[in-house]
XYZ file of C-alpha atoms in Angstrom:
495
model
C -29.079 16.938 -1.875
C -27.730 20.332 -1.340
C -24.365 20.660 -2.512
C -24.623 17.566 -4.657
C -22.799 17.337 -7.877
C -26.088 17.418 -9.909
C -28.362 19.612 -7.805
C -25.928 22.556 -7.935
C -25.607 22.925 -11.591
C -29.071 22.356 -13.074
C -32.403 21.349 -12.173
C -32.551 18.187 -14.217
C -33.264 14.769 -12.527
C -30.138 12.960 -11.199
C -30.969 10.124 -13.455
C -30.961 12.438 -16.554
C -28.266 13.684 -18.632
C -25.131 15.114 -16.867
C -24.953 18.799 -16.562
C -22.140 20.575 -18.374
C -20.421 21.146 -15.066
C -20.078 17.268 -14.292
C -19.951 15.842 -17.895
C -16.517 14.533 -18.561
C -15.246 16.211 -21.680
C -13.309 14.018 -24.090
C -9.879 15.116 -24.172
C -10.132 17.861 -21.469
C -6.879 17.768 -19.355
C -5.733 14.414 -20.903
C -2.155 15.517 -21.693
C -1.781 16.833 -18.133
C -2.930 13.546 -16.553
C -0.844 11.503 -19.021
C 2.177 13.572 -18.167
C 1.743 13.128 -14.393
C 1.330 9.337 -14.993
C 4.452 8.993 -17.229
C 6.637 11.179 -14.943
C 5.461 9.020 -11.994
C 6.445 5.769 -13.750
C 9.866 7.056 -14.695
C 10.541 8.573 -11.442
C 9.955 5.078 -9.766
C 12.312 3.505 -12.138
C 14.972 6.094 -11.817
C 14.860 7.010 -8.112
C 13.794 3.639 -6.576
C 15.434 1.431 -9.259
C 14.039 -1.877 -10.526
C 16.882 -3.852 -9.215
C 15.942 -3.213 -5.604
C 15.513 -6.642 -4.013
C 12.267 -7.878 -2.711
C 11.331 -6.927 0.931
C 10.077 -9.172 3.658
C 6.355 -8.859 2.893
C 7.018 -8.948 -0.780
C 8.839 -12.320 -0.689
C 5.580 -13.720 1.186
C 3.268 -12.317 -1.456
C 5.396 -13.228 -4.536
C 6.213 -16.802 -3.208
C 2.504 -17.587 -3.332
C 2.532 -17.577 -7.106
C 6.172 -17.977 -7.809
C 7.379 -21.063 -9.881
C 10.814 -20.908 -8.465
C 10.473 -20.863 -4.540
C 8.118 -22.584 -2.067
C 5.171 -20.580 -0.824
C 5.931 -18.869 2.576
C 3.417 -19.179 5.337
C 0.381 -16.919 4.707
C -0.642 -15.330 8.051
C -4.349 -14.365 8.704
C -4.255 -10.553 8.028
C -2.841 -11.069 4.580
C -4.966 -11.078 1.383
C -3.825 -12.587 -1.849
C -4.842 -9.649 -4.117
C -1.217 -8.565 -4.603
C -0.210 -12.125 -5.408
C -2.803 -12.240 -8.234
C -1.484 -8.940 -9.525
C 2.075 -10.089 -9.895
C 1.322 -13.503 -11.058
C 1.567 -12.619 -14.767
C 5.355 -12.018 -14.132
C 6.223 -13.963 -11.005
C 4.611 -17.246 -12.173
C 7.267 -17.722 -14.882
C 10.187 -15.356 -14.192
C 12.331 -14.728 -11.048
C 13.647 -11.403 -12.405
C 13.283 -8.650 -9.976
C 13.874 -6.085 -12.510
C 11.207 -7.367 -14.814
C 8.676 -7.543 -11.870
C 9.415 -4.045 -10.805
C 9.238 -2.600 -14.348
C 5.891 -4.280 -14.765
C 4.580 -2.830 -11.485
C 5.941 0.666 -12.251
C 4.134 0.848 -15.670
C 1.114 -0.717 -14.134
C 0.948 1.844 -11.356
C 1.402 4.709 -13.730
C -1.496 3.487 -15.944
C -3.607 2.819 -12.900
C -2.945 6.411 -11.562
C -3.937 7.896 -15.050
C -7.367 6.084 -15.107
C -7.984 6.742 -11.395
C -7.493 10.410 -12.053
C -9.427 10.459 -15.317
C -12.568 9.435 -13.410
C -12.770 12.853 -11.781
C -12.384 14.970 -14.962
C -16.106 16.045 -14.575
C -15.726 17.423 -11.098
C -12.364 19.208 -11.178
C -10.570 21.584 -13.467
C -7.769 19.883 -15.447
C -5.095 21.740 -13.793
C -6.346 21.085 -10.237
C -6.766 17.442 -11.044
C -3.246 17.082 -12.504
C -1.893 18.935 -9.459
C -3.796 16.321 -7.075
C -2.097 13.552 -9.087
C 1.338 15.140 -8.917
C 1.045 15.823 -5.215
C 0.138 12.173 -4.390
C 2.650 10.633 -6.877
C 5.517 12.913 -5.558
C 5.232 11.534 -1.931
C 8.213 9.406 -1.094
C 5.931 6.609 0.197
C 3.944 6.588 -3.071
C 7.163 6.418 -5.255
C 8.744 3.809 -2.970
C 5.637 1.509 -2.918
C 4.306 2.022 -6.443
C 6.660 -0.632 -7.958
C 6.629 -2.959 -4.958
C 4.605 -6.028 -4.585
C 2.578 -4.546 -1.707
C -1.245 -3.962 -1.564
C -1.391 -0.440 -0.090
C -0.872 1.594 -3.296
C -3.525 -0.410 -4.920
C -6.005 0.165 -2.217
C -5.361 3.882 -2.738
C -6.003 3.566 -6.483
C -9.207 1.609 -5.815
C -10.373 4.142 -3.460
C -9.751 7.050 -5.739
C -11.656 5.359 -8.568
C -14.407 4.005 -6.453
C -15.294 7.431 -4.972
C -15.045 9.165 -8.303
C -17.174 6.580 -10.048
C -19.878 6.682 -7.245
C -20.175 10.437 -7.752
C -20.562 9.983 -11.615
C -23.045 7.236 -11.340
C -24.984 9.251 -8.811
C -25.240 12.176 -11.089
C -25.977 10.059 -14.204
C -27.536 6.690 -13.945
C -26.962 6.146 -17.597
C -23.118 6.233 -17.192
C -22.510 2.518 -17.553
C -18.668 3.119 -17.326
C -19.171 4.705 -13.894
C -21.227 1.778 -12.596
C -18.482 -0.762 -13.670
C -15.861 1.507 -12.230
C -17.691 1.668 -8.922
C -17.859 -2.162 -8.844
C -14.169 -2.504 -9.929
C -12.835 0.099 -7.416
C -14.512 -1.503 -4.518
C -13.505 -5.009 -5.685
C -9.856 -3.864 -6.064
C -9.688 -2.471 -2.556
C -11.332 -5.593 -0.988
C -9.133 -7.954 -2.931
C -6.019 -6.157 -1.703
C -6.989 -5.490 1.961
C -10.577 -6.165 2.849
C -10.680 -4.298 6.141
C -9.153 -1.279 4.505
C -11.937 -1.263 1.954
C -14.572 -1.395 4.658
C -13.172 1.795 6.300
C -12.845 3.699 2.958
C -16.405 3.035 1.836
C -18.180 3.877 5.138
C -19.027 7.400 3.882
C -20.044 5.885 0.552
C -22.391 3.422 2.178
C -23.954 6.330 4.274
C -24.487 8.362 1.104
C -26.070 5.458 -0.795
C -28.587 4.447 1.817
C -31.464 5.947 -0.255
C -29.964 4.838 -3.495
C -30.563 1.050 -3.571
C -28.744 0.521 -6.851
C -25.694 2.449 -5.690
C -25.619 0.560 -2.489
C -26.098 -2.864 -4.279
C -23.171 -2.280 -6.754
C -20.955 -1.050 -3.901
C -21.735 -4.045 -1.741
C -21.369 -6.561 -4.561
C -17.977 -5.012 -5.434
C -16.841 -5.507 -1.866
C -18.132 -9.071 -1.709
C -16.538 -9.952 -5.044
C -13.174 -8.578 -3.952
C -13.198 -10.090 -0.514
C -14.868 -13.498 -1.515
C -11.547 -15.318 -1.684
C -10.377 -14.081 1.596
C -13.694 -15.144 3.359
C -13.580 -18.672 1.628
C -10.068 -19.061 2.625
C -10.938 -18.153 6.196
C -13.207 -21.216 6.475
C -10.921 -23.489 4.495
C -7.630 -22.680 6.376
C -8.274 -20.498 9.320
C -11.073 -22.046 11.256
C -13.759 -19.666 9.931
C -14.259 -15.851 9.431
C -14.514 -15.018 13.217
C -11.299 -16.842 13.899
C -9.394 -15.316 11.112
C -10.413 -11.933 12.122
C -9.393 -12.689 15.720
C -6.172 -13.997 14.546
C -5.550 -11.003 12.433
C -6.250 -8.681 15.334
C -3.752 -10.588 17.486
C -1.098 -10.433 14.910
C -1.529 -6.692 14.637
C -1.173 -6.297 18.400
C -4.836 -6.345 19.306
C -7.150 -3.934 17.585
C -8.458 -1.300 20.036
C -7.657 2.200 21.256
C -4.085 2.972 20.308
C -2.856 6.482 19.698
C -0.526 5.937 16.846
C -0.296 9.429 15.522
C 3.131 10.121 16.901
C 4.187 6.649 15.590
C 3.111 7.645 11.997
C 5.152 10.908 12.533
C 8.253 8.894 13.520
C 7.812 6.711 10.424
C 7.792 9.686 8.093
C 11.665 9.911 8.141
C 11.744 6.655 6.079
C 11.102 3.953 8.492
C 9.115 1.411 6.378
C 7.769 -0.324 9.592
C 7.915 1.340 12.934
C 7.268 -1.636 15.334
C 7.991 -1.073 18.178
C 8.019 2.640 17.324
C 10.637 4.255 19.506
C 13.106 7.046 18.938
C 12.560 10.720 18.248
C 10.289 12.396 15.572
C 12.088 13.534 12.420
C 13.164 16.979 11.812
C 10.226 19.378 11.402
C 11.090 20.074 7.804
C 10.392 16.278 7.090
C 6.860 16.412 8.850
C 5.678 19.800 7.912
C 3.860 18.589 4.819
C 1.958 16.071 7.066
C 0.552 18.913 9.183
C -0.208 21.033 6.165
C -2.483 18.266 4.584
C -5.429 18.677 6.700
C -5.250 22.532 6.657
C -5.195 22.742 2.952
C -7.904 20.043 2.614
C -10.165 22.131 4.885
C -9.405 25.217 2.876
C -10.330 23.244 -0.336
C -13.563 22.095 1.284
C -14.534 25.611 2.338
C -13.859 26.805 -1.082
C -15.991 24.071 -2.672
C -18.848 24.725 -0.121
C -18.841 28.456 -1.146
C -18.949 27.678 -4.843
C -21.700 25.168 -4.370
C -19.676 22.132 -5.471
C -19.175 20.579 -1.983
C -19.860 16.963 -2.655
C -16.913 16.157 -4.973
C -14.519 17.767 -2.521
C -16.158 16.716 0.934
C -16.705 13.132 -0.106
C -13.097 12.150 -0.847
C -12.071 13.929 2.226
C -14.513 12.030 4.320
C -13.385 8.683 2.861
C -9.807 9.754 3.599
C -10.621 10.316 7.349
C -12.317 6.953 7.738
C -9.483 5.331 5.892
C -6.890 6.907 8.275
C -8.743 6.207 11.563
C -7.670 2.539 12.105
C -4.065 3.444 11.395
C -4.025 6.451 13.605
C -6.059 5.267 16.539
C -6.653 1.563 16.469
C -3.250 -0.238 16.074
C -0.236 0.087 18.260
C 2.481 0.502 15.489
C 2.954 2.327 12.208
C 4.017 2.100 8.721
C 3.760 4.974 6.272
C 2.269 2.861 3.531
C -0.803 2.359 5.657
C -2.017 5.836 4.998
C -1.541 5.747 1.119
C -5.443 5.601 0.550
C -5.924 8.675 2.712
C -3.117 10.527 0.968
C -4.622 9.780 -2.489
C -8.080 10.898 -1.433
C -6.918 14.030 0.339
C -4.818 15.139 -2.707
C -8.137 16.221 -4.313
C -9.172 18.835 -1.666
C -5.702 19.839 -0.975
C -5.192 20.559 -4.660
C -8.340 22.584 -4.630
C -7.090 24.522 -1.659
C -3.655 25.296 -3.377
C -5.501 26.437 -6.567
C -7.512 28.819 -4.531
C -4.438 30.294 -2.785
C -2.879 31.247 -6.020
C -5.975 32.533 -7.926
C -7.966 34.302 -5.014
C -6.036 37.398 -4.651
C -7.690 40.196 -6.748
C -4.587 42.302 -7.139
C -1.763 41.303 -9.356
C 0.854 41.816 -6.577
C -1.063 39.687 -4.101
C -1.440 37.051 -6.698
C 2.181 37.122 -7.616
C 3.138 36.750 -3.966
C 0.781 33.928 -3.427
C 2.086 32.025 -6.588
C 5.650 32.641 -5.325
C 5.067 31.361 -1.763
C 3.259 28.221 -3.056
C 5.948 27.484 -5.508
C 8.689 27.848 -2.832
C 6.560 25.571 -0.579
C 6.149 22.941 -3.285
C 9.779 23.052 -4.186
C 10.881 22.613 -0.635
C 8.356 19.667 -0.346
C 9.722 17.914 -3.346
C 13.162 18.317 -1.960
C 12.310 16.736 1.347
C 10.445 13.886 -0.365
C 13.508 13.054 -2.521
C 15.884 13.182 0.461
C 13.682 10.826 2.498
C 13.196 8.563 -0.466
C 16.860 8.185 -1.192
C 17.532 7.326 2.457
C 14.685 4.784 2.492
C 15.963 3.193 -0.758
C 19.599 3.132 0.627
C 18.517 1.370 3.800
C 16.097 -1.060 2.239
C 18.797 -2.048 -0.377
C 21.271 -2.612 2.382
C 19.077 -5.160 4.385
C 18.075 -6.964 1.191
C 21.776 -7.386 0.132
C 22.311 -8.862 3.663
C 19.720 -11.404 2.896
C 21.292 -12.179 -0.454
C 24.695 -12.662 1.238
C 23.224 -15.034 3.773
C 21.649 -17.020 1.014
C 24.973 -17.312 -0.801
C 26.698 -18.459 2.405
C 23.890 -21.072 3.064
C 24.420 -22.456 -0.427
C 28.106 -22.751 0.271
C 27.232 -24.711 3.478
C 25.220 -27.154 1.506
C 21.806 -25.726 2.320
C 20.303 -25.755 -1.209
C 16.811 -26.450 -2.505
C 14.998 -28.358 -1.585
C 15.792 -27.023 1.811
C 14.146 -25.615 5.063
C 15.032 -22.623 7.200
C 13.804 -21.424 10.704
C 14.658 -18.702 13.061
C 15.678 -15.107 12.672
C 14.531 -13.467 9.366
C 13.980 -16.958 8.025
C 11.107 -15.856 5.821
C 12.995 -13.451 3.444
C 16.202 -15.393 3.627
C 14.325 -18.513 2.678
C 13.023 -16.740 -0.480
C 16.447 -15.611 -1.458
C 17.975 -19.088 -0.896
C 15.070 -20.933 -2.566
C 14.077 -22.770 0.629
C 10.909 -23.276 2.471
C 10.560 -21.606 5.893
C 8.880 -22.701 9.139
C 8.552 -21.284 12.527
C 7.435 -23.004 15.865
C 6.128 -19.702 17.462
C 5.222 -16.281 16.657
C 3.020 -14.855 13.892
C 4.342 -17.297 11.249
C 4.131 -20.450 13.367
C 3.468 -23.321 11.083
C 5.297 -26.489 12.512
C 5.871 -27.909 15.922
C 9.303 -28.356 17.299
C 9.006 -32.268 16.714
C 8.033 -31.649 13.038
C 11.148 -29.521 12.579
C 13.398 -31.966 14.178
C 12.091 -34.748 11.946
C 12.480 -32.495 8.849
C 16.062 -32.055 9.744
C 16.710 -35.727 9.078
C 15.365 -35.693 5.533
C 16.028 -32.237 4.101
C 18.815 -29.717 4.207
C 17.881 -27.626 7.184
C 19.447 -24.640 9.085
C 18.390 -22.450 12.030
C 19.274 -18.726 11.660
C 20.288 -16.740 14.728
C 21.325 -12.977 14.985
C 24.649 -12.032 16.343
C 24.588 -12.640 20.045
C 21.491 -14.641 20.007
C 20.824 -18.279 21.081
C 19.516 -21.160 18.967
C 16.537 -23.225 20.067
C 17.290 -26.183 22.345
C 16.976 -28.784 19.595
C 19.864 -27.087 17.544
C 22.371 -26.035 20.232
C 24.563 -29.090 19.486
C 24.583 -28.506 15.741
C 27.691 -27.128 14.075
C 27.557 -23.264 14.030
C 28.601 -21.385 10.800
C 28.849 -17.793 9.767
C 26.120 -16.946 7.146
C 26.513 -13.238 6.154
C 25.743 -11.258 9.185
C 23.801 -14.013 10.776
C 24.776 -17.281 12.473
C 23.453 -20.636 11.058
C 23.121 -23.759 13.049
C 23.202 -26.347 10.400
C 21.696 -29.860 10.821
C 24.494 -32.532 10.940
C 22.992 -34.406 8.100
C 23.648 -31.416 5.827
C 27.260 -31.376 6.701
C 27.616 -35.090 6.177
C 26.185 -34.691 2.724
C 28.386 -31.905 1.650
């Protein structure tokens, strides 16, 4: 194939030995990649801090494997990959600090190995720059040590695309074949539908390579197998689970969510409904620069006859971003992490060209200065947004902890049950089970909840100014942090 990683360097068959241009050299660029990974790990622990309480979605994922709290209701779109990842810690310890430290270290190691896959296709400095660009985004730093799946889809995508290129160039590269399988399985285990969108260009490229196609498909099936089996066991079949997942996400279809994603760049971890103004242009400028620099990197790669290693991750980034820009009616910045990870490679190639292309010393100095200023400003913006996001997230999680303490004082202690406003995360902090009679997390009928109130400590949470459900309107009302708790009479009698 013209522009392929093998055809452009030598005339040897693709199944033969790798050419010098694509053979990973032992030790080449290792210190740079290791430095990026170490700095990324430390930055998470220092800037995000390991004592940050668990967020709403995190409490759902962690509760599935925790030995200290009941498992929260697991809705149709969710996959258990991240629960498996945190199980080595969450299954025996309730320490948030230990869990976050474990995830920070693991995310740094994963970034190192995912970048290492690409050593044969990019210069060491360009590859390290790509890793630094991705790792320095506030959304990457914020979610790297969280029990959330999106960062791990990004790592799986980065490794999967790189390993496919290596396996395509050298059929004897056993590590590449295993990496291709593992990358696809990791993505599918974390978020099956995201994995499908990411690999669409890989599937198209592998149509005439049965072995590549088979390994990629087996990896996807292996990763998504548990999700599919669970669909038949607990959700009424695969078609029903997909339908339920679509309904929970507002109905998949044409939704122009580009502006919603822009609004979320200011530090809104979930923008649903996504109203309000777009952040200051200084906050969103990098987002518009990404595709421009990626196109520049692609043009440079085509001119130097090494198009595939740059164009392929760019194509996968586009397909990964499409559903979150055009098919759902809300936004969260973490949804685009796989796209950012893949785009970092062509963007780094474009930036490297800007600072090395000018022939005259004065022009090169000017280019280096402008890029340095731009990157410095970019880092400053990312830090400001990260600090704001951490502060606002810590405040909401502290509110849940205060509500949990108040509920304990009211006699709602494990084993117990909560329902109503923000019952899912508050139940985790309280050590209770949670149940809803309507909405995305509906798991009990009203009659079942009423019966449960007679045999277990039970409270219904209501926001300030809100009204409780009819069955709880005669129950005593108590203040529980910033919320109001309608506590079942049996609880008060047993205090």
